[in-house]
Short mmCIF file of C-alpha atoms in Angstrom, two decimals:
data_model
loop_
_atom_site.label_atom_id
_atom_site.label_comp_id
_atom_site.label_asym_id
_atom_site.label_seq_id
_atom_site.Cartn_x
_atom_site.Cartn_y
_atom_site.Cartn_z
CA MET A 1 -141.47 62.76 256.34
CA PRO A 2 -143.55 64.96 258.71
CA GLY A 3 -144.30 67.29 255.80
CA SER A 4 -145.61 64.46 253.62
CA GLU A 5 -147.73 63.15 256.47
CA ARG A 6 -149.30 66.57 256.94
CA LEU A 7 -150.08 66.75 253.23
CA ARG A 8 -151.59 63.25 253.40
CA ASP A 9 -153.83 64.23 256.31
CA CYS A 10 -155.09 67.46 254.72
CA LYS A 11 -158.67 66.73 253.65
CA VAL A 12 -158.99 69.84 251.49
CA LEU A 13 -155.82 69.05 249.57
CA ARG A 14 -156.93 65.46 249.07
CA LYS A 15 -160.30 66.54 247.69
CA ILE A 16 -158.64 68.98 245.27
CA THR A 17 -156.02 66.48 244.12
CA GLU A 18 -158.53 63.65 243.61
CA ALA A 19 -160.76 65.92 241.51
CA HIS A 20 -157.69 67.11 239.60
CA ALA A 21 -156.62 63.53 238.81
CA LYS A 22 -160.16 62.53 237.85
CA GLU A 23 -160.17 65.29 235.23
CA GLY A 24 -157.00 63.81 233.71
CA ARG A 25 -154.66 66.60 234.70
CA LEU A 26 -150.96 66.42 235.54
CA CYS A 27 -149.93 65.32 239.01
CA GLY A 28 -146.49 64.97 240.54
CA ALA A 29 -144.68 64.15 243.77
CA VAL A 30 -141.08 64.00 245.04
CA GLY A 31 -139.23 61.95 247.66
CA GLU A 32 -141.51 60.10 250.07
CA ALA A 33 -144.64 61.95 248.88
CA PRO A 34 -145.48 59.46 246.09
CA SER A 35 -145.82 56.63 248.63
CA VAL A 36 -146.96 58.54 251.71
CA VAL A 37 -149.47 60.82 249.93
CA LEU A 38 -150.48 59.73 246.44
CA GLU A 39 -150.35 55.99 247.14
CA THR A 40 -152.42 56.41 250.32
CA TRP A 41 -155.02 58.36 248.37
CA GLY A 42 -155.22 55.62 245.77
CA LEU A 43 -153.98 57.78 242.90
CA LEU A 44 -151.11 55.55 241.74
CA LYS A 45 -152.95 52.30 240.97
CA GLY A 46 -151.17 50.50 238.15
CA CYS A 47 -148.79 53.40 237.44
CA GLN A 48 -145.04 53.02 237.11
CA VAL A 49 -143.72 55.16 239.95
CA THR A 50 -140.49 56.04 241.71
CA CYS A 51 -139.91 57.57 245.13
CA HIS A 52 -137.27 57.77 247.84
CA PRO A 53 -135.63 54.31 248.08
CA SER A 54 -136.60 54.00 251.76
CA PHE A 55 -140.30 54.15 250.83
CA MET A 56 -140.34 51.93 247.73
CA ASP A 57 -141.93 49.03 249.63
CA GLN A 58 -144.96 51.19 250.42
CA LEU A 59 -145.94 51.47 246.75
CA SER A 60 -148.41 48.60 247.06
CA SER A 61 -150.79 49.46 244.20
CA ALA A 62 -148.19 51.00 241.89
CA VAL A 63 -145.34 49.43 239.94
CA ALA A 64 -142.17 50.54 241.73
CA VAL A 65 -139.41 51.62 239.33
CA ASP A 66 -135.85 52.41 240.43
CA SER A 67 -135.31 55.59 238.36
CA SER A 68 -134.45 59.23 239.05
CA ILE A 69 -137.56 60.57 237.32
CA GLN A 70 -140.52 58.47 236.26
CA VAL A 71 -143.33 59.60 233.97
CA ASP A 72 -146.40 57.43 233.48
CA GLY A 73 -149.48 58.95 231.93
CA MET A 74 -150.36 62.07 233.87
CA VAL A 75 -148.17 61.19 236.87
CA THR A 76 -144.56 62.33 237.32
CA THR A 77 -142.52 61.18 240.32
CA SER A 78 -138.95 61.66 241.51
CA GLN A 79 -136.72 60.03 244.12
CA GLY A 80 -135.65 62.98 246.25
CA PRO A 81 -134.53 66.58 246.82
CA ALA A 82 -131.30 66.23 244.84
CA LEU A 83 -133.42 65.61 241.75
CA THR A 84 -135.94 68.40 242.33
CA LEU A 85 -134.59 70.54 239.47
CA ASP A 86 -134.83 67.64 237.03
CA PHE A 87 -138.34 66.95 238.30
CA ALA A 88 -139.34 70.59 237.81
CA LEU A 89 -137.94 70.64 234.27
CA SER A 90 -139.83 67.45 233.48
CA ILE A 91 -143.07 69.03 234.68
CA ALA A 92 -142.34 72.24 232.75
CA GLU A 93 -141.71 70.29 229.56
CA ARG A 94 -145.05 68.53 229.91
CA LEU A 95 -146.85 71.79 230.57
CA PHE A 96 -145.27 73.95 227.88
CA GLY A 97 -143.51 71.60 225.46
CA LYS A 98 -139.83 70.98 224.84
CA LYS A 99 -139.44 73.80 222.33
CA MET A 100 -140.65 76.48 224.73
CA LEU A 101 -138.71 74.99 227.63
CA ASP A 102 -135.49 75.01 225.60
CA GLU A 103 -136.16 78.62 224.61
CA VAL A 104 -136.59 79.68 228.22
CA LEU A 105 -133.51 77.79 229.41
CA LEU A 106 -131.40 79.36 226.68
CA ARG A 107 -132.46 82.91 227.50
CA SER A 108 -129.70 85.24 228.65
CA MET A 109 -129.78 86.39 232.26
CA VAL A 110 -129.02 90.00 233.22
CA LEU A 111 -128.61 91.48 236.69
CA VAL A 112 -129.56 95.13 237.28
CA PRO A 113 -128.50 96.31 240.77
CA ILE A 114 -130.28 99.46 241.99
CA ALA A 115 -130.02 101.80 244.96
CA ASN A 116 -131.58 104.93 246.36
CA GLY A 117 -130.48 107.67 243.99
CA SER A 118 -130.14 105.47 240.90
CA ASP A 119 -131.37 107.14 237.71
CA GLU A 120 -134.92 106.08 236.76
CA MET A 121 -134.42 106.06 233.00
CA GLU A 122 -131.19 104.14 233.25
CA ILE A 123 -133.04 101.41 235.14
CA VAL A 124 -136.43 101.27 233.43
CA VAL A 125 -135.41 101.86 229.80
CA VAL A 126 -132.74 99.16 229.93
CA VAL A 127 -134.93 96.63 231.76
CA ASP A 128 -137.82 97.27 229.36
CA VAL A 129 -135.75 96.85 226.20
CA LEU A 130 -134.10 93.68 227.45
CA ARG A 131 -137.41 92.13 228.43
CA ARG A 132 -138.82 92.99 225.00
CA ALA A 133 -135.90 90.95 223.64
CA LYS A 134 -136.96 88.02 225.87
CA VAL A 135 -133.93 88.40 228.13
CA ASN A 136 -134.42 87.34 231.74
CA VAL A 137 -133.76 90.40 233.90
CA LEU A 138 -133.37 90.38 237.68
CA VAL A 139 -133.51 93.76 239.43
CA ALA A 140 -131.74 93.64 242.81
CA SER A 141 -131.69 96.27 245.54
CA VAL A 142 -128.47 96.95 247.44
CA GLU A 143 -130.56 98.69 250.10
CA ASP A 144 -132.10 96.97 253.14
CA SER A 145 -135.51 96.89 251.40
CA LEU A 146 -136.74 95.92 247.95
CA GLU A 147 -138.13 99.40 247.32
CA ILE A 148 -135.75 102.19 246.36
CA VAL A 149 -136.36 105.87 245.71
CA ALA A 150 -134.67 106.81 242.45
CA ALA A 151 -132.92 110.09 241.62
CA ARG A 152 -136.11 111.98 240.72
CA GLY A 153 -138.27 110.53 243.47
CA THR A 154 -139.70 107.58 241.54
CA LYS A 155 -140.26 104.50 243.70
CA ILE A 156 -139.04 101.26 242.11
CA LEU A 157 -139.57 97.79 243.54
CA ALA A 158 -136.73 95.31 243.01
CA ASP A 159 -137.19 91.57 242.50
CA GLN A 160 -134.67 90.58 245.16
CA LEU A 161 -132.13 91.93 247.62
CA ILE A 162 -128.54 91.78 246.42
CA LYS A 163 -127.64 89.19 249.09
CA ASP A 164 -130.01 86.76 247.36
CA ALA A 165 -129.25 87.85 243.80
CA ILE A 166 -125.53 87.09 244.08
CA LEU A 167 -126.32 83.39 244.39
CA SER A 168 -127.18 83.20 240.67
CA ASN A 169 -125.05 83.41 237.52
CA TYR A 170 -125.50 86.17 234.94
CA ASP A 171 -124.52 86.73 231.33
CA LEU A 172 -124.34 90.49 231.89
CA ILE A 173 -124.49 92.95 234.78
CA HIS A 174 -125.85 96.44 234.07
CA LEU A 175 -125.18 99.32 236.46
CA PRO A 176 -127.50 102.34 236.20
CA GLY A 177 -126.09 105.76 236.97
CA GLY A 178 -127.18 108.67 239.09
CA TRP A 179 -124.25 109.97 241.15
CA TYR A 180 -125.55 109.04 244.60
CA GLY A 181 -126.96 105.75 243.36
CA ALA A 182 -123.64 104.85 241.74
CA GLN A 183 -121.79 105.58 244.97
CA LYS A 184 -124.20 103.36 246.86
CA LEU A 185 -123.70 100.54 244.34
CA GLY A 186 -119.96 100.95 244.75
CA SER A 187 -120.25 100.65 248.52
CA SER A 188 -121.94 97.24 248.29
CA GLU A 189 -119.18 94.75 249.05
CA GLN A 190 -121.35 91.87 247.82
CA LEU A 191 -121.99 93.54 244.47
CA ILE A 192 -118.37 94.54 243.91
CA ALA A 193 -117.17 91.03 244.76
CA LEU A 194 -119.66 89.63 242.24
CA LEU A 195 -118.58 92.18 239.63
CA ARG A 196 -114.90 91.33 240.03
CA GLU A 197 -115.59 87.64 239.52
CA HIS A 198 -118.02 88.33 236.67
CA ALA A 199 -115.62 90.71 234.88
CA GLU A 200 -113.04 87.97 234.45
CA SER A 201 -114.98 86.37 231.60
CA LYS A 202 -118.39 87.99 231.11
CA VAL A 203 -119.98 91.17 229.82
CA TYR A 204 -120.81 94.12 232.07
CA GLY A 205 -121.91 97.67 231.49
CA ALA A 206 -122.62 101.00 233.12
CA ILE A 207 -124.32 104.27 232.37
CA CYS A 208 -123.31 107.76 233.50
CA ALA A 209 -121.77 107.94 236.99
CA SER A 210 -121.54 104.17 237.36
CA ALA A 211 -118.81 104.14 234.71
CA VAL A 212 -116.77 106.37 237.01
CA MET A 213 -117.51 104.04 239.90
CA LEU A 214 -116.26 101.07 237.87
CA ASP A 215 -113.09 103.02 237.03
CA THR A 216 -112.40 103.73 240.71
CA LYS A 217 -112.75 100.01 241.43
CA GLY A 218 -110.22 99.14 238.73
CA LEU A 219 -112.87 97.51 236.55
CA LEU A 220 -112.20 99.72 233.52
CA LYS A 221 -108.44 99.19 233.49
CA GLY A 222 -107.22 99.19 229.89
CA LYS A 223 -110.74 99.87 228.59
CA LYS A 224 -112.16 102.81 226.68
CA ALA A 225 -115.31 104.16 228.26
CA THR A 226 -117.69 107.09 228.36
CA THR A 227 -119.70 108.80 231.06
CA HIS A 228 -121.84 111.88 231.60
CA PRO A 229 -120.01 115.07 230.46
CA HIS A 230 -120.24 116.38 234.03
CA TYR A 231 -118.07 113.48 235.25
CA SER A 232 -115.89 112.88 232.18
CA SER A 233 -112.78 114.38 233.78
CA LYS A 234 -112.93 111.66 236.41
CA LEU A 235 -112.31 108.80 233.92
CA SER A 236 -108.73 107.53 233.65
CA ASP A 237 -108.96 107.13 229.86
CA GLN A 238 -110.28 110.31 228.24
CA SER A 239 -110.14 109.07 224.63
CA SER A 240 -113.85 108.23 224.28
CA VAL A 241 -115.59 110.58 226.71
CA ASN A 242 -117.41 112.40 223.89
CA VAL A 243 -118.98 109.20 222.50
CA ARG A 244 -122.57 108.32 223.43
CA VAL A 245 -122.07 104.55 223.77
CA VAL A 246 -118.71 102.80 223.88
CA ILE A 247 -118.17 99.06 223.48
CA ASP A 248 -114.69 97.82 224.30
CA GLY A 249 -114.50 94.06 224.45
CA LYS A 250 -116.77 92.88 227.26
CA VAL A 251 -117.42 96.37 228.62
CA ILE A 252 -120.28 98.64 227.47
CA THR A 253 -120.69 102.19 228.75
CA SER A 254 -123.11 105.02 228.02
CA ASN A 255 -122.93 108.75 228.71
CA GLY A 256 -126.33 109.17 230.33
CA PRO A 257 -130.10 108.73 230.25
CA GLY A 258 -130.34 110.25 226.77
CA SER A 259 -128.42 107.32 225.31
CA ALA A 260 -130.06 104.64 227.48
CA MET A 261 -132.08 103.26 224.55
CA GLU A 262 -129.02 102.98 222.31
CA TYR A 263 -127.07 101.40 225.17
CA ALA A 264 -129.84 98.88 225.86
CA VAL A 265 -130.07 97.81 222.22
CA SER A 266 -126.27 97.50 222.20
CA ILE A 267 -126.63 94.99 225.03
CA VAL A 268 -129.21 93.08 222.97
CA GLU A 269 -126.75 92.99 220.08
CA LYS A 270 -123.94 91.83 222.37
CA LEU A 271 -126.02 89.03 223.87
CA LEU A 272 -128.26 87.98 220.98
CA GLY A 273 -126.76 89.37 217.78
CA MET A 274 -127.42 92.20 215.33
CA GLU A 275 -130.51 90.60 213.77
CA LYS A 276 -132.27 90.56 217.15
CA ALA A 277 -131.10 94.10 217.93
CA ASN A 278 -132.48 95.38 214.63
CA HIS A 279 -135.77 93.55 215.15
CA ILE A 280 -136.28 95.00 218.64
CA SER A 281 -135.36 98.47 217.39
CA GLU A 282 -137.90 98.26 214.58
CA THR A 283 -140.69 97.17 216.92
CA MET A 284 -140.00 100.24 219.09
CA GLY A 285 -139.63 102.66 216.17
CA PHE A 286 -136.01 103.25 217.15
CA SER A 287 -133.20 103.71 214.62
CA TYR A 288 -130.20 101.48 215.36
CA PRO A 289 -127.28 101.57 215.01
#
């Protein structure tokens, strides 16, 4: 309530919103805001509107409707915080259309944890290819700051810290290599806990030294994998250590930065199918498989 009252009393906001509405643009409010703010400003006259049940009687110029989400003309209203996601999706559909909204909602989500010492190519190449394929990629730092210094001194800025990133669900988790970076990833209790839960039913992958890290955590048990030749003796299963990219069920591994492109396109194939993988490869001038 205090927040809505402050919005109502902001003269600059009122001037902007009134001009916005006059131009016939979209307007929306949630909870008590439809009655406390938009109704007070006279922007709901004759509109079918919903709001928090406790404030319904204050909709004097509007037609009060008992619904979760109400759309009338250019005005969208919702009853409260529990319906905020539905409200946001309703607004997004009106802005971009149902087809585009459905496309965005159906996009795969990939987590890329990074640390000081992670290999640059094994981060950037994979993230770039996946984003070209319209995959949603979240880069998360396991350090105390968003910025990490990669193996060759390149500074990379993550989207989130791992403590925030673990709150979301992912279709795939990709672990870049770099020996020191891989060890740092392996020391993140939050990341390993997420990986263990994720590995029960979803796809995950690693390049170079991170494949060894997964093996030490028991996350390659019964799986064929590859890693950088320098670390190949450290893998429990030696049967595929000379292969550039290995796919065994829900696990994908790569031997190093030189096969990062092939590995990334393999992820595209795993998530979106061979047709998409071939299309992305062609647009990059890359031969796959």
